[in-house]
Amino acid sequence: MSVYLLRRLLQSVLVMLAMSVIVFVGVFAIGDPVEILISPDADQMERERAIKALGLDLPLWMQYLSFLGNALRGDLGRSFVFNEPALQLILQRMPATLELALGATIMALIIGLPLGLYAGLKPKSPLSSTIMAGSILGFSLPTFWVGLMLIMVFAVQLGWLPSTGRGPTVEVLGMRWSFLTWDGLRHLAMPALNLALFKISLVIRLTRAGVRETMLMDYVKFARAKGLSPARVTYVHVFKNILIPVVTVVGLELGSTIAFSVVTESVFAWPGMGKLIIDSINVLDRPVIVAYLMMIVLMFITINLLVDLAYSALDPRVRLENK
Amino acid sequence: MAASPGAVSPVSATASSPTLEVRNLQTHFFTRAGVVKAVDGVSFTVGRGKVMGLVGESGSGKTVTGFSILGLVDEPGRIVGGEILFHGQNLARLKEEEMRQLRGNRIAMIFQDPMMTLNPVLRVDTQMIETVLAHTKVSKEEARQRARDTLGMVGIPSPDERLKSYPHQFSGGMRQRVAIAIALLHRPELIVADEPTTALDVTIQAQILAEVQKLCAQTGTAMIWITHDLTVVAGLADELAVMYAGRVVEHGPVNGTLDKPLHPYTMGLIGSVPSRNKRGEPLRQIPGMTPSLLNLPVGCAFRTRCPKAQDKCQQDPPLGELLPGRRARCFFPYNMPAEAAA
């Protein structure tokens, strides 16, 4: 187990290193931030001073090495725009994105698992057909459009939920969270549902497919031949087996939900990382872009590791043993 | 091991009544392509402590017969006719909840593939204890005790340790022993064994056959042994029913039937078993394929593959008692005394 972890960590470091090169070169290729940052009527002297101050006069490899050296000390550079450490900027906005993504994931499981289970157990009932048709909509409707429609219905016409922002926040562990207050939850509900829609459909389909497949297995028939109650057959013998693919996919999806909550955050003006990265890309705020991408890579690596560990807890056959 | 209260039924005390009597059982599958008569008028009885061999090729309806007895026929299949009398009680008419209380308790089943019958994500103790608790009100500790004793009974060494293992940590033979132990937990009066040794090595097969035989003799359990392997039933069964295309084509005591088969299909099955006496000869096989149950020949279903078929076989032959205690569904049987004299 510890050998396995060590090897995984080593691999992670290599991935991070490779990613940093790609990101750095990529961002360098996008364009020159100088044009955007410095006012057009600045003279040559001022221009050069600014370029020197930002470290943009050095060749690419030297810029990279100094970035790498600073990164090892936990310094991912200062934002050109805010003149604040990039990492700090991102960390400030991370709780908002995290609670949005986690809220969406929990919603997807709470709504998706029961619906998928029902559709799998009673494939011929009209309700199941409705669920499956609904999941196709969830897959195919564009997120931003659904977000706008939600605002139209729940904020504008019914006036039940606020349309933008996080609402009041409470500070816990040095970070600000809005899910701890009632009003904060009301602010969270719509964006989380919007972000969850795709994942609900995904969980429904995965669960249904899993149930349909597992019900045909010999061990389910054997469990019935043992005289177990239908509830025990469904909730222990079938459910535990379908959790394996669901956990894997939902776990891996969590990473992309965090990384790509950009659209939802923009629609609902949710002050998270996604909104920050969009703004930074618009002004070519290189350090923030690089720091953000590095954070996302780190997050993906961590989530993949956690999913692997959860997987081995659920499926005894892949349990990681010391050999 | 404490006797389970549900295990001994008052009805079974009457020694004369058979444990199971299947009468004209019909199980059909209503598929889009048409009605598949998987089991079409099968009858047999199994007495206390007796072993009934149900033999036939794949798709002959053996397994569906077994599932019908346990009430485990799934959509689109349905028992459409006949009676399954278990100590005189018609199982085909039972409500699902009443049937559930019998399953795994007084009637147990062992499946074909031991690699597939145990749930891969649940420990062996979980899967055994839940079976005990489904039918008796005992504490979890007592249930574990019974599970451990039964594992020991089927020859699993250090059962305490093995209870905590997952199925993938067992070999195929050991898994089948666990499945047999689960079937024996409540000392059932009837076990339906669906090719339980087919997936095992020959040596393991022999061991398991010997154990099962011993256990049945000890507890008076009646058994239906479903197989396509004639050599297995030869040493195990008391009676034999040979199935073809959903029907019993020959039925009788095991020795007489294997020594002097009446039906050409039984003859063909026996002929295709490799044996030392036939060394050097090419293995005989039954020509043709099992017909599709959707498209059976008119009359005798076997006639298209039968060496003795004549025009008369286009009519349906009845399952008649051709010799004392021997029944066959054929107009031109082998091994009849008259034929032997001629």
XYZ file of C-alpha atoms in Angstrom:
665
model
C 0.000 0.000 0.000
C 2.678 2.529 0.990
C 4.838 1.412 -1.939
C 1.862 1.972 -4.193
C 1.253 5.436 -2.750
C 4.903 6.389 -3.108
C 4.942 5.331 -6.735
C 1.760 7.255 -7.396
C 3.208 10.386 -5.795
C 6.353 10.144 -7.908
C 4.253 9.790 -11.038
C 2.234 12.815 -9.945
C 5.352 14.966 -9.626
C 6.404 14.019 -13.145
C 2.963 14.836 -14.502
C 3.015 18.218 -12.776
C 6.442 18.970 -14.215
C 5.410 18.034 -17.735
C 2.208 20.054 -17.405
C 4.095 23.127 -16.183
C 6.239 23.124 -19.325
C 3.232 22.740 -21.608
C 1.232 25.403 -19.796
C 4.114 27.847 -19.684
C 4.960 27.489 -23.351
C 1.291 27.541 -24.301
C 0.544 30.721 -22.435
C 3.678 32.323 -23.861
C 2.430 31.512 -27.344
C -1.029 33.033 -26.821
C 0.125 36.629 -26.932
C 2.007 39.440 -25.342
C 0.347 40.829 -22.221
C 2.327 44.030 -22.592
C -0.028 45.317 -25.275
C -2.995 44.944 -22.991
C -1.436 46.002 -19.719
C 0.418 49.138 -20.716
C -1.566 52.136 -21.819
C -1.142 52.808 -25.544
C 0.185 56.343 -24.987
C 3.077 55.235 -22.712
C 6.489 56.165 -24.119
C 9.311 53.773 -24.930
C 11.092 54.300 -21.605
C 7.998 53.499 -19.561
C 7.311 50.456 -21.706
C 10.747 49.052 -21.151
C 10.602 49.697 -17.424
C 7.310 47.870 -17.190
C 8.566 44.933 -19.249
C 11.626 44.649 -17.039
C 9.516 44.879 -13.889
C 7.318 42.034 -15.082
C 10.371 39.947 -16.020
C 9.203 39.714 -19.620
C 12.551 40.753 -21.100
C 14.229 37.453 -20.222
C 14.300 34.529 -22.700
C 11.548 31.930 -22.270
C 13.700 29.253 -20.650
C 15.001 31.676 -18.036
C 11.483 32.849 -17.292
C 10.475 29.199 -16.899
C 13.370 28.364 -14.602
C 12.693 31.317 -12.372
C 9.003 30.365 -12.326
C 9.934 26.811 -11.384
C 12.293 27.974 -8.644
C 9.644 30.265 -7.187
C 6.958 27.591 -7.525
C 9.003 25.219 -5.384
C 8.879 27.866 -2.669
C 5.096 28.067 -3.056
C 5.185 31.293 -5.067
C 3.355 31.039 -8.381
C 3.968 34.671 -9.319
C 2.046 37.886 -8.864
C -0.975 38.815 -10.914
C -0.198 41.553 -13.427
C -3.635 43.002 -12.895
C -4.363 42.728 -9.192
C -0.718 42.894 -8.128
C -1.433 40.150 -5.612
C 0.088 36.654 -5.433
C -1.714 34.540 -8.052
C -2.060 31.586 -5.710
C -3.746 33.740 -3.095
C -6.198 35.074 -5.676
C -7.150 31.541 -6.679
C -7.367 30.209 -3.144
C -9.669 33.067 -2.183
C -12.081 32.036 -4.882
C -11.696 28.281 -4.507
C -14.258 27.724 -1.706
C -16.978 29.204 -3.891
C -16.176 26.854 -6.754
C -15.673 23.870 -4.476
C -19.015 24.246 -2.782
C -20.695 24.712 -6.128
C -19.086 21.569 -7.567
C -19.655 19.468 -4.452
C -23.241 20.686 -4.200
C -23.778 19.672 -7.817
C -22.199 16.249 -7.261
C -24.266 15.531 -4.158
C -27.386 16.645 -6.015
C -26.484 14.352 -8.920
C -26.167 11.354 -6.584
C -29.273 12.102 -4.506
C -31.434 12.592 -7.583
C -29.672 10.308 -10.060
C -29.235 7.105 -8.049
C -32.903 6.554 -7.063
C -34.183 7.476 -10.524
C -31.624 5.224 -12.214
C -32.410 2.387 -9.827
C -36.124 2.691 -10.552
C -35.568 2.849 -14.316
C -33.321 -0.212 -14.110
C -35.678 -2.300 -11.977
C -38.851 -1.428 -13.911
C -37.560 -0.836 -17.453
C -40.997 -1.137 -19.015
C -42.960 1.274 -16.832
C -44.002 4.635 -18.352
C -42.247 6.501 -15.528
C -38.957 4.841 -16.530
C -39.382 5.972 -20.117
C -40.029 9.492 -18.851
C -36.892 9.386 -16.706
C -34.780 8.174 -19.600
C -36.206 10.777 -21.973
C -35.492 13.444 -19.360
C -31.907 12.270 -19.056
C -31.424 12.760 -22.791
C -32.544 16.372 -22.337
C -30.115 16.731 -19.454
C -27.329 15.573 -21.719
C -28.146 17.667 -24.718
C -29.428 21.029 -23.495
C -26.586 23.550 -23.293
C -25.691 24.558 -19.738
C -25.847 28.296 -20.296
C -29.324 28.107 -21.828
C -30.675 25.991 -18.983
C -29.071 28.444 -16.564
C -30.842 31.364 -18.215
C -34.134 29.488 -18.209
C -33.749 28.691 -14.509
C -33.183 32.370 -13.798
C -36.218 33.282 -15.915
C -38.513 30.879 -14.098
C -37.306 30.821 -10.503
C -35.832 34.298 -10.116
C -37.759 36.507 -12.518
C -41.242 34.973 -12.743
C -41.685 33.093 -9.478
C -39.211 35.185 -7.490
C -38.346 32.206 -5.280
C -34.566 32.216 -5.634
C -31.947 34.953 -6.072
C -30.383 35.038 -9.505
C -26.787 36.092 -8.828
C -24.001 36.032 -6.274
C -23.241 33.900 -3.253
C -25.301 35.645 -0.619
C -24.026 35.863 2.960
C -20.986 33.741 3.799
C -19.648 32.277 7.023
C -15.951 31.899 7.674
C -14.865 28.387 8.618
C -11.238 27.182 8.523
C -10.196 30.563 7.157
C -12.393 30.219 4.064
C -15.748 31.750 3.321
C -18.669 29.357 2.700
C -22.229 30.163 1.824
C -23.851 26.755 2.303
C -23.962 27.290 6.077
C -26.679 29.916 5.997
C -30.220 29.545 4.725
C -29.885 32.499 2.402
C -26.543 31.177 1.156
C -28.178 27.847 0.371
C -30.880 29.645 -1.593
C -28.161 31.341 -3.609
C -26.394 28.002 -4.130
C -29.485 26.018 -5.204
C -29.895 27.247 -8.768
C -26.268 27.293 -9.917
C -25.688 23.884 -8.315
C -28.741 22.423 -10.058
C -27.610 23.955 -13.328
C -24.180 22.427 -12.985
C -25.657 19.110 -11.765
C -28.028 18.615 -14.677
C -25.514 16.873 -16.900
C -24.243 14.742 -14.046
C -27.748 13.733 -12.940
C -28.342 12.388 -16.431
C -24.990 10.625 -16.348
C -25.705 8.985 -12.972
C -29.200 7.934 -14.086
C -27.833 6.257 -17.200
C -24.909 4.603 -15.419
C -27.124 3.327 -12.618
C -29.787 2.026 -14.955
C -27.249 0.242 -17.138
C -25.562 -1.188 -14.049
C -28.841 -2.458 -12.599
C -29.957 -4.001 -15.877
C -26.621 -5.774 -16.228
C -26.300 -6.882 -12.617
C -29.864 -8.226 -12.413
C -28.936 -10.833 -15.026
C -25.928 -12.099 -13.085
C -26.013 -15.560 -11.588
C -25.243 -14.218 -8.141
C -28.438 -12.196 -8.137
C -30.465 -15.257 -9.092
C -28.582 -17.245 -6.454
C -29.383 -14.553 -3.878
C -33.047 -14.946 -4.804
C -32.709 -18.738 -4.645
C -31.470 -18.302 -1.081
C -34.868 -16.825 -0.222
C -33.634 -13.298 0.526
C -36.195 -10.510 0.521
C -36.386 -8.479 -2.705
C -35.218 -5.410 -0.776
C -32.050 -7.146 0.395
C -31.329 -8.452 -3.100
C -31.707 -4.957 -4.565
C -30.078 -2.787 -1.921
C -27.229 -5.090 -0.922
C -26.461 -7.498 -3.752
C -27.236 -5.273 -6.732
C -26.576 -1.818 -5.316
C -23.102 -2.549 -3.997
C -22.040 -3.790 -7.403
C -23.356 -0.822 -9.373
C -21.684 1.628 -6.981
C -18.297 0.676 -8.434
C -18.745 2.275 -11.879
C -20.836 5.132 -10.478
C -18.191 6.134 -7.937
C -15.465 5.954 -10.557
C -17.217 8.131 -13.068
C -18.682 10.629 -10.622
C -15.296 10.976 -8.933
C -13.509 11.630 -12.189
C -16.299 13.989 -13.212
C -15.764 16.011 -10.043
C -12.456 17.235 -11.433
C -13.961 18.385 -14.685
C -16.915 19.925 -12.862
C -14.524 22.079 -10.873
C -12.417 22.892 -13.892
C -15.296 23.659 -16.218
C -17.792 25.342 -13.900
C -16.796 28.438 -15.894
C -20.098 28.657 -17.773
C -22.348 28.294 -14.764
C -20.252 30.754 -12.756
C -20.513 33.304 -15.544
C -24.274 32.901 -15.939
C -24.989 33.208 -12.217
C -22.147 35.697 -11.498
C -20.831 33.179 -8.979
C -17.512 34.589 -7.723
C -15.489 31.401 -8.141
C -12.277 30.327 -9.846
C -13.996 29.848 -13.178
C -14.964 33.493 -13.362
C -11.446 34.499 -12.331
C -9.838 32.463 -15.106
C -12.159 33.890 -17.746
C -11.346 37.424 -16.630
C -7.620 36.614 -16.516
C -7.612 35.122 -19.993
C -9.289 38.284 -21.310
C -6.394 40.451 -20.052
C -3.703 37.765 -20.552
C -2.831 37.789 -16.858
C -0.198 35.083 -17.323
C 0.708 34.220 -13.716
C -2.950 33.704 -12.787
C -3.585 31.520 -15.848
C -0.522 29.395 -15.167
C -1.264 29.118 -11.463
C -4.879 28.207 -12.150
C -3.962 25.498 -14.633
C -1.364 24.073 -12.258
C -3.966 23.996 -9.469
C -6.392 22.154 -11.728
C -3.741 19.597 -12.672
C -2.985 19.043 -9.008
C -6.671 18.668 -8.303
C -7.145 16.085 -11.064
C -4.195 14.077 -9.792
C -5.520 14.151 -6.231
C -9.039 13.214 -7.276
C -7.822 10.326 -9.424
C -5.842 9.001 -6.488
C -8.844 9.299 -4.157
C -11.079 7.560 -6.704
C -8.611 4.694 -6.959
C -8.591 4.362 -3.188
C -12.402 4.488 -2.976
C -12.600 1.930 -5.765
C -10.431 -0.509 -3.884
C -12.571 -0.031 -0.795
C -15.698 -0.934 -2.777
C -14.315 -3.768 -4.862
C -12.373 -6.353 -2.893
C -10.929 -7.808 -6.101
C -8.778 -4.740 -6.761
C -7.825 -4.235 -3.132
C -4.234 -3.050 -3.034
C -2.236 -5.586 -1.133
C 1.410 -5.825 -0.260
C 2.698 -8.712 -2.240
C -25.711 -27.746 14.797
C -29.141 -26.682 15.968
C -31.995 -28.013 13.878
C -33.820 -25.173 12.215
C -37.501 -25.053 13.134
C -38.623 -24.694 9.545
C -36.505 -27.558 8.263
C -38.682 -30.491 9.261
C -42.165 -30.210 7.930
C -44.983 -32.197 9.520
C -46.075 -33.370 6.093
C -42.752 -35.016 5.285
C -43.353 -37.471 8.129
C -45.560 -39.539 5.875
C -42.924 -41.662 4.217
C -45.084 -42.772 1.314
C -45.760 -39.369 -0.268
C -42.971 -38.230 -2.565
C -41.072 -35.066 -1.729
C -41.742 -33.579 -5.126
C -44.184 -34.461 -7.831
C -44.091 -32.524 -11.087
C -47.162 -33.036 -13.233
C -47.360 -31.936 -16.828
C -45.284 -28.800 -16.181
C -45.368 -26.228 -18.978
C -43.089 -23.204 -18.878
C -43.220 -20.970 -21.932
C -41.299 -17.859 -22.899
C -43.276 -15.206 -24.710
C -40.651 -13.613 -26.917
C -41.078 -11.209 -29.780
C -40.225 -13.987 -32.246
C -42.927 -16.245 -30.831
C -43.749 -18.551 -27.938
C -40.805 -20.709 -26.879
C -42.059 -23.846 -25.169
C -38.937 -24.370 -23.069
C -40.678 -26.922 -20.870
C -43.638 -28.619 -22.496
C -45.452 -31.161 -20.379
C -42.769 -32.578 -18.094
C -43.729 -34.978 -15.306
C -41.632 -36.829 -12.731
C -41.513 -37.563 -9.016
C -38.660 -37.549 -6.546
C -38.908 -39.452 -3.273
C -37.235 -38.740 0.043
C -33.470 -39.346 -0.126
C -33.649 -40.150 -3.856
C -31.640 -38.601 -6.649
C -33.354 -37.859 -9.917
C -31.067 -37.298 -12.894
C -32.341 -34.822 -15.478
C -30.266 -35.256 -18.626
C -30.213 -33.482 -21.951
C -28.317 -31.205 -24.292
C -28.075 -27.446 -23.839
C -31.440 -25.860 -24.503
C -33.440 -29.001 -23.788
C -35.270 -27.324 -20.895
C -33.473 -28.916 -17.935
C -32.482 -25.667 -16.268
C -35.840 -24.003 -16.885
C -37.461 -27.022 -15.202
C -35.226 -26.401 -12.187
C -35.990 -22.679 -12.083
C -39.711 -23.426 -12.424
C -39.587 -25.567 -9.281
C -38.025 -22.700 -7.323
C -40.337 -20.095 -8.845
C -37.388 -18.259 -10.379
C -38.599 -18.081 -13.977
C -38.146 -14.478 -15.114
C -39.935 -12.420 -17.716
C -40.774 -13.107 -20.482
C -41.095 -16.671 -19.163
C -44.104 -17.994 -17.254
C -45.381 -21.302 -15.917
C -48.493 -21.714 -18.032
C -49.681 -25.125 -16.956
C -49.200 -28.147 -14.780
C -48.553 -28.650 -11.100
C -45.429 -28.715 -8.958
C -46.477 -30.577 -5.837
C -44.053 -30.226 -2.933
C -45.419 -32.492 -0.197
C -48.781 -32.087 -1.878
C -48.632 -28.271 -1.976
C -48.797 -26.773 -5.472
C -45.813 -24.430 -5.787
C -47.008 -23.042 -9.105
C -49.971 -21.461 -7.294
C -47.999 -20.055 -4.359
C -47.731 -16.317 -3.760
C -44.232 -14.844 -4.222
C -43.761 -14.201 -0.490
C -44.783 -17.764 0.427
C -42.443 -19.076 -2.260
C -39.622 -16.906 -0.938
C -39.996 -18.505 2.478
C -39.546 -21.941 0.928
C -36.573 -20.975 -1.234
C -33.206 -21.511 0.360
C -35.041 -22.991 3.317
C -36.909 -26.175 2.387
C -35.960 -26.109 -1.300
C -32.437 -25.088 -2.231
C -30.597 -24.740 -5.504
C -26.978 -25.112 -6.537
C -25.941 -23.335 -9.724
C -23.724 -24.368 -12.566
C -20.834 -21.921 -12.491
C -19.284 -21.454 -9.049
C -17.292 -18.475 -10.338
C -20.544 -16.589 -10.907
C -22.861 -17.634 -8.062
C -21.246 -15.809 -5.163
C -21.506 -12.037 -5.057
C -17.971 -10.735 -5.690
C -18.233 -7.693 -3.412
C -19.646 -9.411 -0.322
C -17.697 -11.539 2.114
C -18.565 -15.216 2.440
C -19.816 -14.743 6.002
C -22.200 -11.981 4.878
C -23.588 -14.200 2.151
C -24.069 -17.153 4.489
C -25.398 -15.308 7.522
C -28.012 -13.445 5.464
C -29.301 -16.822 4.271
C -29.668 -18.085 7.829
C -31.336 -14.871 8.976
C -33.740 -14.838 6.019
C -35.513 -17.908 7.393
C -34.864 -18.203 11.121
C -34.902 -15.778 14.011
C -31.518 -16.337 15.567
C -28.831 -13.944 16.689
C -26.127 -12.972 14.255
C -23.628 -14.898 16.367
C -25.675 -18.105 16.176
C -26.074 -17.613 12.452
C -22.299 -17.254 12.076
C -21.838 -20.430 14.126
C -24.166 -22.327 11.856
C -22.414 -20.952 8.783
C -19.064 -22.081 10.165
C -20.326 -25.574 11.029
C -21.813 -26.019 7.576
C -18.602 -24.900 5.892
C -16.763 -27.515 7.929
C -19.339 -30.122 6.886
C -18.657 -29.608 3.169
C -14.935 -30.037 3.746
C -13.579 -26.501 3.862
C -10.514 -26.354 6.086
C -10.242 -23.642 8.783
C -13.792 -22.370 8.214
C -13.379 -19.543 10.740
C -10.742 -17.888 8.621
C -12.464 -18.641 5.331
C -15.671 -16.979 6.483
C -13.872 -13.646 6.430
C -12.654 -14.117 2.848
C -14.093 -12.785 -0.355
C -15.186 -15.185 -3.120
C -12.249 -14.315 -5.369
C -9.900 -15.682 -2.734
C -11.338 -19.193 -3.256
C -10.652 -21.677 -6.040
C -13.538 -22.858 -8.215
C -13.945 -26.104 -6.306
C -13.913 -24.298 -2.975
C -16.465 -21.782 -4.205
C -18.777 -24.597 -5.244
C -18.375 -26.078 -1.763
C -19.364 -22.718 -0.305
C -22.411 -22.629 -2.599
C -23.304 -26.166 -1.525
C -22.851 -25.166 2.114
C -25.238 -22.241 1.557
C -27.755 -24.649 0.018
C -27.420 -26.983 3.021
C -27.724 -24.278 5.721
C -31.355 -25.057 6.454
C -31.147 -28.808 5.768
C -33.543 -28.563 2.828
C -35.870 -31.401 1.877
C -35.171 -30.844 -1.803
C -32.079 -29.643 -3.631
C -32.106 -28.712 -7.300
C -28.521 -29.039 -8.508
C -28.002 -27.483 -11.926
C -24.822 -29.008 -13.394
C -22.927 -28.239 -10.196
C -19.810 -30.145 -11.199
C -19.588 -29.202 -14.878
C -17.197 -26.315 -14.295
C -14.872 -28.301 -12.021
C -11.845 -30.543 -12.466
C -12.577 -34.230 -12.668
C -10.902 -34.974 -9.328
C -12.780 -32.181 -7.547
C -15.927 -33.350 -9.301
C -15.547 -36.841 -7.828
C -14.957 -35.458 -4.344
C -18.002 -33.218 -4.503
C -20.195 -35.978 -5.893
C -19.165 -38.256 -3.017
C -19.841 -35.547 -0.426
C -23.233 -34.683 -1.856
C -24.243 -38.326 -1.975
C -23.209 -38.799 1.645
C -25.035 -35.680 2.802
C -28.225 -36.654 0.997
C -28.191 -40.120 2.484
C -27.633 -38.682 5.958
C -30.340 -36.045 5.843
C -32.880 -37.755 3.582
C -32.761 -34.860 1.153
C -34.307 -35.467 -2.232
C -32.299 -34.189 -5.160
C -32.764 -33.270 -8.773
C -29.400 -33.455 -10.494
C -29.443 -31.596 -13.785
C -26.591 -32.509 -16.101
C -25.567 -33.298 -19.627
C -22.940 -35.719 -18.382
C -24.182 -39.309 -18.398
C -21.129 -40.613 -16.531
C -21.990 -38.366 -13.568
C -25.589 -39.543 -13.237
C -24.614 -43.182 -13.757
C -23.007 -43.337 -10.336
C -25.261 -40.913 -8.556
C -28.886 -41.005 -9.621
C -31.617 -43.512 -8.823
C -33.844 -42.512 -11.695
C -33.197 -40.837 -14.979
C -35.280 -38.554 -17.157
C -33.866 -37.655 -20.555
C -35.114 -34.364 -21.952
C -35.200 -33.270 -25.560
C -36.693 -30.014 -26.846
C -38.638 -29.322 -23.676
C -40.050 -32.803 -23.227
C -39.096 -35.959 -21.386
C -38.334 -38.552 -24.065
C -37.251 -41.357 -21.777
C -37.779 -42.016 -18.098
C -36.797 -44.977 -15.938
C -34.403 -46.410 -13.378
C -30.847 -45.334 -14.064
C -29.266 -48.746 -14.626
C -31.844 -50.128 -17.022
C -31.983 -46.913 -18.982
C -28.235 -46.648 -19.444
C -27.737 -50.375 -20.164
C -30.611 -50.754 -22.588
C -31.908 -47.382 -23.700
C -35.252 -47.345 -25.483
C -35.269 -43.955 -27.177
C -32.910 -43.372 -30.118
C -31.882 -40.037 -28.557
C -30.780 -41.724 -25.318
C -28.968 -44.279 -27.454
C -27.207 -41.459 -29.287
C -26.217 -39.742 -26.051
C -24.725 -42.948 -24.673
C -22.952 -43.621 -27.959
C -21.273 -40.245 -27.863
C -19.647 -40.835 -24.472
C -15.968 -41.734 -24.953
C -15.055 -45.063 -23.415
C -12.107 -47.425 -23.210
C -13.971 -50.154 -25.087
C -14.260 -47.965 -28.146
C -10.571 -47.080 -28.403
C -9.483 -46.360 -31.928
C -12.992 -45.918 -33.262
C -14.123 -42.429 -34.204
C -16.416 -40.959 -31.544
C -19.999 -41.345 -32.610
C -22.093 -38.217 -32.552
C -25.740 -37.445 -33.047
C -26.048 -35.905 -36.509
C -27.555 -32.436 -36.869
C -28.220 -29.780 -34.263
C -30.738 -29.279 -31.490
C -33.718 -27.778 -33.295
C -34.821 -24.235 -32.484
C -37.681 -24.336 -30.009
C -39.439 -21.741 -32.143
C -39.454 -24.060 -35.121
C -39.814 -27.677 -34.013
C -40.436 -30.436 -36.545
C -44.031 -31.672 -36.635
C -44.503 -34.887 -34.656
C -41.479 -36.314 -32.895
C -39.035 -33.449 -32.325
C -36.075 -35.776 -32.727
C -37.093 -37.345 -36.024
C -34.910 -35.115 -38.215
C -31.813 -36.460 -36.455
C -33.070 -39.977 -35.785
C -31.637 -43.016 -37.625
C -34.891 -44.952 -37.161
C -37.325 -42.244 -38.206
C -40.147 -43.260 -40.544
C -43.277 -41.615 -41.928
C -45.201 -42.444 -38.770
C -42.908 -40.170 -36.759
C -44.683 -37.169 -38.245
C -47.333 -37.875 -35.630
C -46.630 -37.049 -32.003
C -45.528 -40.197 -30.133
C -46.973 -40.482 -26.592
C -44.788 -41.089 -23.529
C -45.854 -44.688 -23.071
C -44.786 -47.345 -20.583
C -43.009 -49.606 -23.068
C -41.458 -51.919 -20.477
C -42.320 -52.257 -16.760
C -41.135 -49.026 -15.075
C -39.654 -47.775 -18.344
C -41.306 -45.035 -20.363
C -40.255 -43.571 -23.691
C -41.706 -41.237 -26.286
C -41.002 -43.286 -29.418
C -42.750 -45.453 -32.022
C -39.646 -47.447 -32.878
C -37.675 -47.936 -29.676
C -34.442 -49.897 -29.313
C -33.891 -52.839 -27.021
C -37.482 -54.089 -27.010
C -37.740 -57.819 -26.203
C -39.371 -58.537 -29.564
C -36.553 -56.815 -31.397
C -33.987 -58.710 -29.335
C -35.662 -62.015 -30.315
C -35.819 -61.171 -33.986
